[in-house]
PDB file of C-alpha atoms and ligand atoms in Angstrom:
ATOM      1  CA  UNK G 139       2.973 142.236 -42.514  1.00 67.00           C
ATOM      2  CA  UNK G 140       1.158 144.486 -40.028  1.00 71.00           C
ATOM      3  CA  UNK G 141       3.837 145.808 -37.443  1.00 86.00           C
ATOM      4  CA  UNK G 142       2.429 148.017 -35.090  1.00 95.00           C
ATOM      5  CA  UNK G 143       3.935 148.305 -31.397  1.00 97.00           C
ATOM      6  CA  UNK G 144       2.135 145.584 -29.646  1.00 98.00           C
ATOM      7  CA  UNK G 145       3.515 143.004 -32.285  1.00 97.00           C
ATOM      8  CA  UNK G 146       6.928 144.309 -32.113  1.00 97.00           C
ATOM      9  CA  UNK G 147       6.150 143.527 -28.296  1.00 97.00           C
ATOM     10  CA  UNK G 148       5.588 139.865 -29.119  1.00 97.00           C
ATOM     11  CA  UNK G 149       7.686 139.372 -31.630  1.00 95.00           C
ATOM     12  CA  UNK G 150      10.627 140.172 -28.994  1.00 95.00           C
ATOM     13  CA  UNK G 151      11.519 143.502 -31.333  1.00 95.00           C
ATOM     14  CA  UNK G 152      10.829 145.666 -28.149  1.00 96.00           C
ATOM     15  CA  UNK G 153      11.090 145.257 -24.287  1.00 95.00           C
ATOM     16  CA  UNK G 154       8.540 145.478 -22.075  1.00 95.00           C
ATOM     17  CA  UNK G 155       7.289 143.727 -18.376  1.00 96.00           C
ATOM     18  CA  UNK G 156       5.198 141.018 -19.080  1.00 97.00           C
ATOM     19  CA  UNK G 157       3.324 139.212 -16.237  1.00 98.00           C
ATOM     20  CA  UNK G 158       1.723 136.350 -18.029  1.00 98.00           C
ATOM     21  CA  UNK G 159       1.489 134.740 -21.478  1.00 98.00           C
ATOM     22  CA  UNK G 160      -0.102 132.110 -23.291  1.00 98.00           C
ATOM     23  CA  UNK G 161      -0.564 130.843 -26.533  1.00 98.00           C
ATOM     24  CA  UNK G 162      -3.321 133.420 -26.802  1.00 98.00           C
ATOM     25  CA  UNK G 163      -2.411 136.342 -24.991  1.00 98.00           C
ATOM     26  CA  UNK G 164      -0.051 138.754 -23.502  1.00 98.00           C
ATOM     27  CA  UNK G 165      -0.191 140.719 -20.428  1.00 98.00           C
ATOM     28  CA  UNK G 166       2.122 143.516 -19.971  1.00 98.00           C
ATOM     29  CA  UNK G 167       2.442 146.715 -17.542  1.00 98.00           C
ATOM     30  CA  UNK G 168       1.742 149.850 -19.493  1.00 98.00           C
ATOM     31  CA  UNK G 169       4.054 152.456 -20.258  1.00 97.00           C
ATOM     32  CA  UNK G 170       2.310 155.229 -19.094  1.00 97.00           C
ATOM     33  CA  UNK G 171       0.205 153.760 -16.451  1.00 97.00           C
ATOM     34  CA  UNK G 172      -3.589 155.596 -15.487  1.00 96.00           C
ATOM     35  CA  UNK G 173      -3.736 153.651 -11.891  1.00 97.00           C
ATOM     36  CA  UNK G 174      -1.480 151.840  -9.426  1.00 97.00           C
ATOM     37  CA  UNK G 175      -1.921 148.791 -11.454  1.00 98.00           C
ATOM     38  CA  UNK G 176      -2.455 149.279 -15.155  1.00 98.00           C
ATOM     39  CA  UNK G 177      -1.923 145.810 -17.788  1.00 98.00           C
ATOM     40  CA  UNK G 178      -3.174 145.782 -21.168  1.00 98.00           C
ATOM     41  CA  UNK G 179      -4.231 142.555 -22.081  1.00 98.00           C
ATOM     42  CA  UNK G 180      -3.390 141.849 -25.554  1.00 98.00           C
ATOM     43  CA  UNK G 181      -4.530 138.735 -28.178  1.00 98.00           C
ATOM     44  CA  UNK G 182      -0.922 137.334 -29.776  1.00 98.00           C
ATOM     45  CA  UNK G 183      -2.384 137.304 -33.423  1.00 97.00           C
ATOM     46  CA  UNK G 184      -2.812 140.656 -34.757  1.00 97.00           C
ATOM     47  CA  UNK G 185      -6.708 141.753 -34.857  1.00 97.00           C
ATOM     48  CA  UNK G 186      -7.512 145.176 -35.495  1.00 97.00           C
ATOM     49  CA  UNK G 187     -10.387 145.756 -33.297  1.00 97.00           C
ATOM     50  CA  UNK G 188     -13.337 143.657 -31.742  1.00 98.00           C
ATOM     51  CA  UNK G 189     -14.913 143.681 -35.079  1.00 98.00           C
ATOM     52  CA  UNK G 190     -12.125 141.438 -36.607  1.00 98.00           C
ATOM     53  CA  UNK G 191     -12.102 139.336 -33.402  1.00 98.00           C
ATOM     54  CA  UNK G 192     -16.143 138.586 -33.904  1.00 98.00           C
ATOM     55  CA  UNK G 193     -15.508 137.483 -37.514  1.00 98.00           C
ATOM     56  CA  UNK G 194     -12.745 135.214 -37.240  1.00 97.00           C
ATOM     57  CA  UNK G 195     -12.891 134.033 -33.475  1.00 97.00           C
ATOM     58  CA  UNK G 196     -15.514 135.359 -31.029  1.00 97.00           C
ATOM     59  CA  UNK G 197     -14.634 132.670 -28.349  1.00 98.00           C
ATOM     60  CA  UNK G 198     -11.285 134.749 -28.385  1.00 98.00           C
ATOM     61  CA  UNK G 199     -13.333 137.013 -25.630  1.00 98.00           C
ATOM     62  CA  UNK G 200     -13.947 134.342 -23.501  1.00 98.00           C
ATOM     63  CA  UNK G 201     -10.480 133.443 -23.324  1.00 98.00           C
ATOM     64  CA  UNK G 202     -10.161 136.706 -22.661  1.00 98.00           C
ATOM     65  CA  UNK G 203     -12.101 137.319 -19.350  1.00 98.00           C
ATOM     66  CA  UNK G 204     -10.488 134.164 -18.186  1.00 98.00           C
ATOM     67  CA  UNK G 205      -7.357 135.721 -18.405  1.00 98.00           C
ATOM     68  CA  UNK G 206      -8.286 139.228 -17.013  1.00 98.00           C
ATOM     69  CA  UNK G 207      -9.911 137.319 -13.955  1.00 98.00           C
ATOM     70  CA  UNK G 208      -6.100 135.472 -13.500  1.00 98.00           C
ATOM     71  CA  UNK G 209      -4.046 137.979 -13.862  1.00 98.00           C
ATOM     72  CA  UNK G 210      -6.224 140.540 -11.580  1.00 98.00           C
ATOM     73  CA  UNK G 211      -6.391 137.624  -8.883  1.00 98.00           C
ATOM     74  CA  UNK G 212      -2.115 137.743  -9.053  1.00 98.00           C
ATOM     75  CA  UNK G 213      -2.371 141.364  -9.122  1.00 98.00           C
ATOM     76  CA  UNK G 214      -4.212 141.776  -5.862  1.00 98.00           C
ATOM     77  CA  UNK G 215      -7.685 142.860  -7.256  1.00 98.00           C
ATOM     78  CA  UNK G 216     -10.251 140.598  -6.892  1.00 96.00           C
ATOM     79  CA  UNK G 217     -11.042 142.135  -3.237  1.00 97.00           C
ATOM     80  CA  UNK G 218     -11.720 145.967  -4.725  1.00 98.00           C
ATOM     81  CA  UNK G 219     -12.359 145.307  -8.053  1.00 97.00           C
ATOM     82  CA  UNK G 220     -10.743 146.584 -10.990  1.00 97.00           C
ATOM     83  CA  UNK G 221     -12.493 148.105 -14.584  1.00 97.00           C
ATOM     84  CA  UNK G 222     -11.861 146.747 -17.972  1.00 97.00           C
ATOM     85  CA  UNK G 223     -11.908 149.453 -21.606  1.00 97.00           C
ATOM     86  CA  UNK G 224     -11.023 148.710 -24.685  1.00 98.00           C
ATOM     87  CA  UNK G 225     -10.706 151.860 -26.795  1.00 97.00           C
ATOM     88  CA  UNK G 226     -12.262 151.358 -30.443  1.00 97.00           C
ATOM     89  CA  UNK G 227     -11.523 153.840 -33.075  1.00 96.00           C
ATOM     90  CA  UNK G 228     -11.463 157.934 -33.107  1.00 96.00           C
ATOM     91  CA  UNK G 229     -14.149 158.651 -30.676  1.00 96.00           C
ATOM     92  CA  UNK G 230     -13.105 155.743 -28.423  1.00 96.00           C
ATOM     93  CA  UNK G 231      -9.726 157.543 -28.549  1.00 94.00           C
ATOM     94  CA  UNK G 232      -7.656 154.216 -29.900  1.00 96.00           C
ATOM     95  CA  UNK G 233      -3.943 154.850 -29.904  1.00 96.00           C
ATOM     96  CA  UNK G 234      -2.616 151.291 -30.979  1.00 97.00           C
ATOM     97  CA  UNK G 235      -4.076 149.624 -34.235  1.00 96.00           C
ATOM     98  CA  UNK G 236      -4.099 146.301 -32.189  1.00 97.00           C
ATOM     99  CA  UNK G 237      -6.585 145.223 -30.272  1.00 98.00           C
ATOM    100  CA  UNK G 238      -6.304 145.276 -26.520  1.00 98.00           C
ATOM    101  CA  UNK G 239      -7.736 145.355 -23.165  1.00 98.00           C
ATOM    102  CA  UNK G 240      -6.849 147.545 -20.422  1.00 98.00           C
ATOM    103  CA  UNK G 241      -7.279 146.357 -16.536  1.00 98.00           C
ATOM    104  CA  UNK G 242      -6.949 149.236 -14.342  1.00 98.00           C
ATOM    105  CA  UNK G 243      -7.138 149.165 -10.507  1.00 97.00           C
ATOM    106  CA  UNK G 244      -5.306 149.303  -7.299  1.00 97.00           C
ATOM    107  CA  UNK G 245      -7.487 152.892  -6.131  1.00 97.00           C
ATOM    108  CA  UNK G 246     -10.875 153.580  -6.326  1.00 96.00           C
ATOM    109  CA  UNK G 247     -11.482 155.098  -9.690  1.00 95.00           C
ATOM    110  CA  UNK G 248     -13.200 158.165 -11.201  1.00 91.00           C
ATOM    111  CA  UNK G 249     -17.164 157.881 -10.930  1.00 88.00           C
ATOM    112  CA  UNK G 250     -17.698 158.631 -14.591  1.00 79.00           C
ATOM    113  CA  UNK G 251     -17.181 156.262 -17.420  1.00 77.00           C
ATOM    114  CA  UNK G 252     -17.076 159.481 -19.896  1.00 73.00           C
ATOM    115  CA  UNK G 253     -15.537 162.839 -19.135  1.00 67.00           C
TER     116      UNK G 253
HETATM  117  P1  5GP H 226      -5.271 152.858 -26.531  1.00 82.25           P
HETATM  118  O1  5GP H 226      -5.513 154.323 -26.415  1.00 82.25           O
HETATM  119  O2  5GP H 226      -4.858 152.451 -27.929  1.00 82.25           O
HETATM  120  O3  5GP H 226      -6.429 152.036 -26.000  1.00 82.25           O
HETATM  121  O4  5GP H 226      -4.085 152.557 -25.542  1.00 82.25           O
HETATM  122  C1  5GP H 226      -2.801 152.208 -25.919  1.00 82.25           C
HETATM  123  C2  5GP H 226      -1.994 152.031 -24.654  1.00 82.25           C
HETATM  124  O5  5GP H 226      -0.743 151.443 -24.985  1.00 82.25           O
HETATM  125  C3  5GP H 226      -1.692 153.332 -23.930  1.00 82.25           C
HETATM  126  O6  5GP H 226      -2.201 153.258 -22.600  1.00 82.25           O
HETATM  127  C4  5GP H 226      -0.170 153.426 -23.971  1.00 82.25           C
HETATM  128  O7  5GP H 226       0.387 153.983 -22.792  1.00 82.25           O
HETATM  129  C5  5GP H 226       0.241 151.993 -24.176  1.00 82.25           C
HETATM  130  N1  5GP H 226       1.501 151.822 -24.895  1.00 82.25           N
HETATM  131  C6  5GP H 226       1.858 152.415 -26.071  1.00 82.25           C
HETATM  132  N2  5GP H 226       3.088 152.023 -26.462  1.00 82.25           N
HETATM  133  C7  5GP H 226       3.533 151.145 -25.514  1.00 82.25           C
HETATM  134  C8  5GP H 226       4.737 150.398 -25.362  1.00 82.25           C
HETATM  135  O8  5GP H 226       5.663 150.440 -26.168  1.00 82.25           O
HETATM  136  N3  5GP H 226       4.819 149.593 -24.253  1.00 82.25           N
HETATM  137  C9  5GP H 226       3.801 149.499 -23.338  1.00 82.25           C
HETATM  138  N4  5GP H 226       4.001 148.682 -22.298  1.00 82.25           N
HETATM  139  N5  5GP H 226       2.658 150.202 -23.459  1.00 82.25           N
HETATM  140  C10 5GP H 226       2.516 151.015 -24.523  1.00 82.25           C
END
């Protein structure tokens, strides 16, 4: 079984803040947070990367986007805005072998997408 830190996070193995959950989906506050507000948005059943996601269940991302537009509503970001990254692999500078979604906001944020 495939135990990296976000499913010791759902399996109740490790703490953490959560602000929402469904049968889908986590939300938590990151550890080491970029921005005033910083969640990562995370699917409940373990998928590597978006790859996996496309081949078993691409309506996952739908599901998804619902959820980032809740939980940045409760968060007090709809008004500014907020960005959304998912790292993939080396270059995309993935840390966690679990796929995820990070919603950032609560300050205006750097101009560039890519240092
Ligand atoms: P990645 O670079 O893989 O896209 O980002 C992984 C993110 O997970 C990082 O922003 C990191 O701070 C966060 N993270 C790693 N371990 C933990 C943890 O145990 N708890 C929480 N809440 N966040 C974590």
């Amino acid at each position: 079984m495939i135990q990296d830190v976000f499913c010791k996070i759902i399996n109740g193995e490790l703490k953490t803040d959560k602000v929402y959950e469904d049968k889908d989906f986590i939300v938590i506050k990151d550890i080491n947070p970029q921005a005033p507000v910083h969640l990562l948005l995370i699917p409940v059943k373990h998928y590597f990367d978006i790859h996996a996601v496309i081949n078993e269940d691409s309506s996952l991302f739908g599901k998804a986007m619902a959820v980032a537009d809740k939980v940045a509503h409760d968060a007090g970001l709809s008004e500014k805005g907020y960005r959304l990254i998912i790292n993939e692999g080396e270059h995309g500078g993935k840390l966690v072998p679990h796929l995820h979604i990070h919603i950032l906001g609560g300050k205006r944020l750097g101009p560039k997408i890519v240092k």
